[in-house]
Amino acid sequence: MGGIVKNPNCHEVVRQLSISPQLPALFSEPGLLSSQASISVVIPTLNEEKNLPWVLRRMPSYVDEVIIVDGRSQDNTVEVAKALRADVVIVNETRKGKGVALRSGFAAASGDIIVMLDADGSMDPQEIGWFVAPLQHDFDFVKGSRHVTGGGSEDLTRLRKAGNRALTLLANAVLHSNYSDLCYGYIAFRRECLEVLELQSDGFEIETELIVRAAKAGLRIAEVPSLELDRISGASNLQTFRDGWRVLHTLARECAVWEAPTAGARPEALRRVKYTYSNVRFTRLPVDPHSVLAPAVSQHA
């Protein structure tokens, strides 16, 4: 573990770390972490029966609560989740939209720290420790980034990368912030931030709403690298131009209209926690849901 490196050109403090596919010892002992803060993970789902097994099997043991917010899946998503994790909390959301699902999951969460991630296998749950660590010290809100040391993406096309860069530069100019990656939804925050953030968005734009409001509220924000993986199975609902416009519209609306309950608070400089992955790959294949459900059925026979 390296020391702290100060950049003379800005107020940013960078901590050099290294990471392996296994979390550091601090995060491999659930009792040590749980005694400090409880963790709830919120996962919105829609027909993710083949992807959810990989996600739930890689969930760290120190996570106290997993909340699946299901948006009317037509497959065995809910049954697979219950078969893999007996204590999973299922929230059935009848309204459409990622924002609706996340807000329902946040309302159901009981943890001191709330982590949001996708169910398609693009976000590795084994990274959760790197999001949680800053929240147990001096930070309120931790944002994953694909564009700092240790981060990356297997999924970004040139068009999406250019669009994200342009939107990030615009957001930083308007907010006087220093984000490196605006359009990425692997995020964790202290539970008490919900009251400050006053979330309202129903769709994909909730990720932008979260990031803009965190900056405007003067929350203590950290960015940690994250490796975005390809979706394991199925087609993505992301549409570059449509969703880019929604991000732009949300950014303009939030900057012009929303007044933080903490208005007048001193803006906090964004910190970045840097680490690098060891060059180790792991198998990511779609899982036949029947292979998960069969043992559960036989146990109840």
Short mmCIF file of N, CA, C and O in Angstrom, two decimals, residues 48-59 68 76-88 287-289 291-293 295-296:
data_model
loop_
_atom_site.label_atom_id
_atom_site.label_comp_id
_atom_site.label_asym_id
_atom_site.label_seq_id
_atom_site.Cartn_x
_atom_site.Cartn_y
_atom_site.Cartn_z
N GLU A 48 -33.31 -10.63 -15.55
CA GLU A 48 -31.87 -10.85 -15.37
C GLU A 48 -31.56 -12.23 -14.80
O GLU A 48 -30.57 -12.42 -14.11
N GLU A 49 -32.37 -13.23 -15.09
CA GLU A 49 -32.20 -14.55 -14.50
C GLU A 49 -30.85 -15.19 -14.83
O GLU A 49 -30.31 -15.95 -14.02
N LYS A 50 -30.28 -14.89 -16.00
CA LYS A 50 -29.02 -15.50 -16.39
C LYS A 50 -27.81 -14.74 -15.86
O LYS A 50 -26.70 -15.30 -15.82
N ASN A 51 -28.00 -13.49 -15.48
CA ASN A 51 -26.90 -12.65 -15.03
C ASN A 51 -26.80 -12.57 -13.51
O ASN A 51 -25.72 -12.44 -12.94
N LEU A 52 -27.95 -12.64 -12.85
CA LEU A 52 -28.00 -12.44 -11.41
C LEU A 52 -27.18 -13.45 -10.61
O LEU A 52 -26.59 -13.08 -9.58
N PRO A 53 -27.09 -14.72 -11.04
CA PRO A 53 -26.26 -15.67 -10.27
C PRO A 53 -24.81 -15.21 -10.12
O PRO A 53 -24.23 -15.32 -9.03
N TRP A 54 -24.21 -14.70 -11.19
CA TRP A 54 -22.82 -14.23 -11.10
C TRP A 54 -22.72 -13.07 -10.12
O TRP A 54 -21.80 -13.01 -9.30
N VAL A 55 -23.68 -12.16 -10.19
CA VAL A 55 -23.66 -10.98 -9.32
C VAL A 55 -23.80 -11.39 -7.85
O VAL A 55 -23.02 -10.97 -6.99
N LEU A 56 -24.77 -12.21 -7.54
CA LEU A 56 -25.02 -12.57 -6.14
C LEU A 56 -23.94 -13.49 -5.58
O LEU A 56 -23.63 -13.42 -4.38
N ARG A 57 -23.36 -14.34 -6.41
CA ARG A 57 -22.29 -15.22 -5.93
C ARG A 57 -21.00 -14.46 -5.64
O ARG A 57 -20.16 -14.92 -4.88
N ARG A 58 -20.84 -13.29 -6.24
CA ARG A 58 -19.66 -12.47 -5.98
C ARG A 58 -19.91 -11.39 -4.93
O ARG A 58 -19.05 -10.55 -4.68
N MET A 59 -21.08 -11.43 -4.33
CA MET A 59 -21.39 -10.46 -3.29
C MET A 59 -20.52 -10.74 -2.05
O MET A 59 -20.50 -11.85 -1.53
N ILE A 68 -33.36 -6.65 -4.00
CA ILE A 68 -33.67 -6.78 -5.43
C ILE A 68 -34.97 -6.03 -5.69
O ILE A 68 -36.01 -6.36 -5.13
N ASN A 76 -37.43 -15.84 -14.51
CA ASN A 76 -37.30 -16.35 -13.14
C ASN A 76 -36.35 -15.50 -12.27
O ASN A 76 -35.73 -16.03 -11.35
N THR A 77 -36.24 -14.23 -12.56
CA THR A 77 -35.31 -13.37 -11.83
C THR A 77 -35.52 -13.44 -10.32
O THR A 77 -34.58 -13.65 -9.55
N VAL A 78 -36.74 -13.26 -9.89
CA VAL A 78 -37.04 -13.25 -8.45
C VAL A 78 -36.78 -14.62 -7.82
O VAL A 78 -36.19 -14.72 -6.74
N GLU A 79 -37.21 -15.68 -8.50
CA GLU A 79 -37.01 -17.03 -7.96
C GLU A 79 -35.52 -17.37 -7.85
O GLU A 79 -35.09 -18.00 -6.88
N VAL A 80 -34.73 -16.96 -8.86
CA VAL A 80 -33.29 -17.20 -8.83
C VAL A 80 -32.66 -16.46 -7.66
O VAL A 80 -31.81 -17.00 -6.94
N ALA A 81 -33.06 -15.21 -7.44
CA ALA A 81 -32.52 -14.42 -6.33
C ALA A 81 -32.80 -15.09 -5.00
O ALA A 81 -31.92 -15.20 -4.14
N LYS A 82 -34.01 -15.59 -4.81
CA LYS A 82 -34.38 -16.24 -3.55
C LYS A 82 -33.63 -17.56 -3.37
O LYS A 82 -33.26 -17.92 -2.25
N ALA A 83 -33.40 -18.26 -4.47
CA ALA A 83 -32.69 -19.54 -4.38
C ALA A 83 -31.21 -19.34 -4.02
O ALA A 83 -30.61 -20.15 -3.32
N LEU A 84 -30.64 -18.24 -4.50
CA LEU A 84 -29.23 -17.99 -4.26
C LEU A 84 -28.95 -17.35 -2.90
O LEU A 84 -27.90 -17.54 -2.31
N ARG A 85 -29.91 -16.58 -2.41
CA ARG A 85 -29.71 -15.86 -1.15
C ARG A 85 -31.02 -15.86 -0.36
O ARG A 85 -31.95 -15.13 -0.71
N ALA A 86 -31.06 -16.65 0.69
CA ALA A 86 -32.30 -16.85 1.43
C ALA A 86 -32.81 -15.56 2.08
O ALA A 86 -34.02 -15.38 2.26
N ASP A 87 -31.90 -14.67 2.44
CA ASP A 87 -32.31 -13.45 3.14
C ASP A 87 -32.52 -12.26 2.22
O ASP A 87 -32.65 -11.13 2.68
N VAL A 88 -32.56 -12.50 0.90
CA VAL A 88 -32.72 -11.39 -0.04
C VAL A 88 -34.06 -10.69 0.21
O VAL A 88 -35.07 -11.32 0.52
N VAL A 287 -25.77 -18.03 -16.81
CA VAL A 287 -26.10 -19.20 -16.01
C VAL A 287 -27.50 -19.67 -16.34
O VAL A 287 -28.44 -18.87 -16.40
N ASP A 288 -27.65 -20.97 -16.60
CA ASP A 288 -28.97 -21.53 -16.82
C ASP A 288 -29.75 -21.43 -15.51
O ASP A 288 -29.37 -22.04 -14.51
N PRO A 289 -30.85 -20.66 -15.49
CA PRO A 289 -31.58 -20.48 -14.23
C PRO A 289 -32.09 -21.78 -13.63
O PRO A 289 -32.23 -21.90 -12.41
N SER A 291 -30.53 -24.52 -13.41
CA SER A 291 -29.48 -25.13 -12.60
C SER A 291 -29.44 -24.54 -11.20
O SER A 291 -28.96 -25.17 -10.26
N VAL A 292 -29.95 -23.33 -11.07
CA VAL A 292 -30.04 -22.68 -9.75
C VAL A 292 -31.31 -23.10 -9.04
O VAL A 292 -31.31 -23.36 -7.83
N LEU A 293 -32.40 -23.18 -9.79
CA LEU A 293 -33.70 -23.46 -9.18
C LEU A 293 -33.89 -24.94 -8.85
O LEU A 293 -34.59 -25.26 -7.90
N PRO A 295 -31.92 -27.32 -7.41
CA PRO A 295 -31.61 -27.72 -6.03
C PRO A 295 -32.61 -27.18 -5.01
O PRO A 295 -32.96 -27.85 -4.05
N ALA A 296 -33.11 -25.96 -5.26
CA ALA A 296 -34.08 -25.37 -4.33
C ALA A 296 -35.38 -26.14 -4.35
O ALA A 296 -36.01 -26.37 -3.31
#
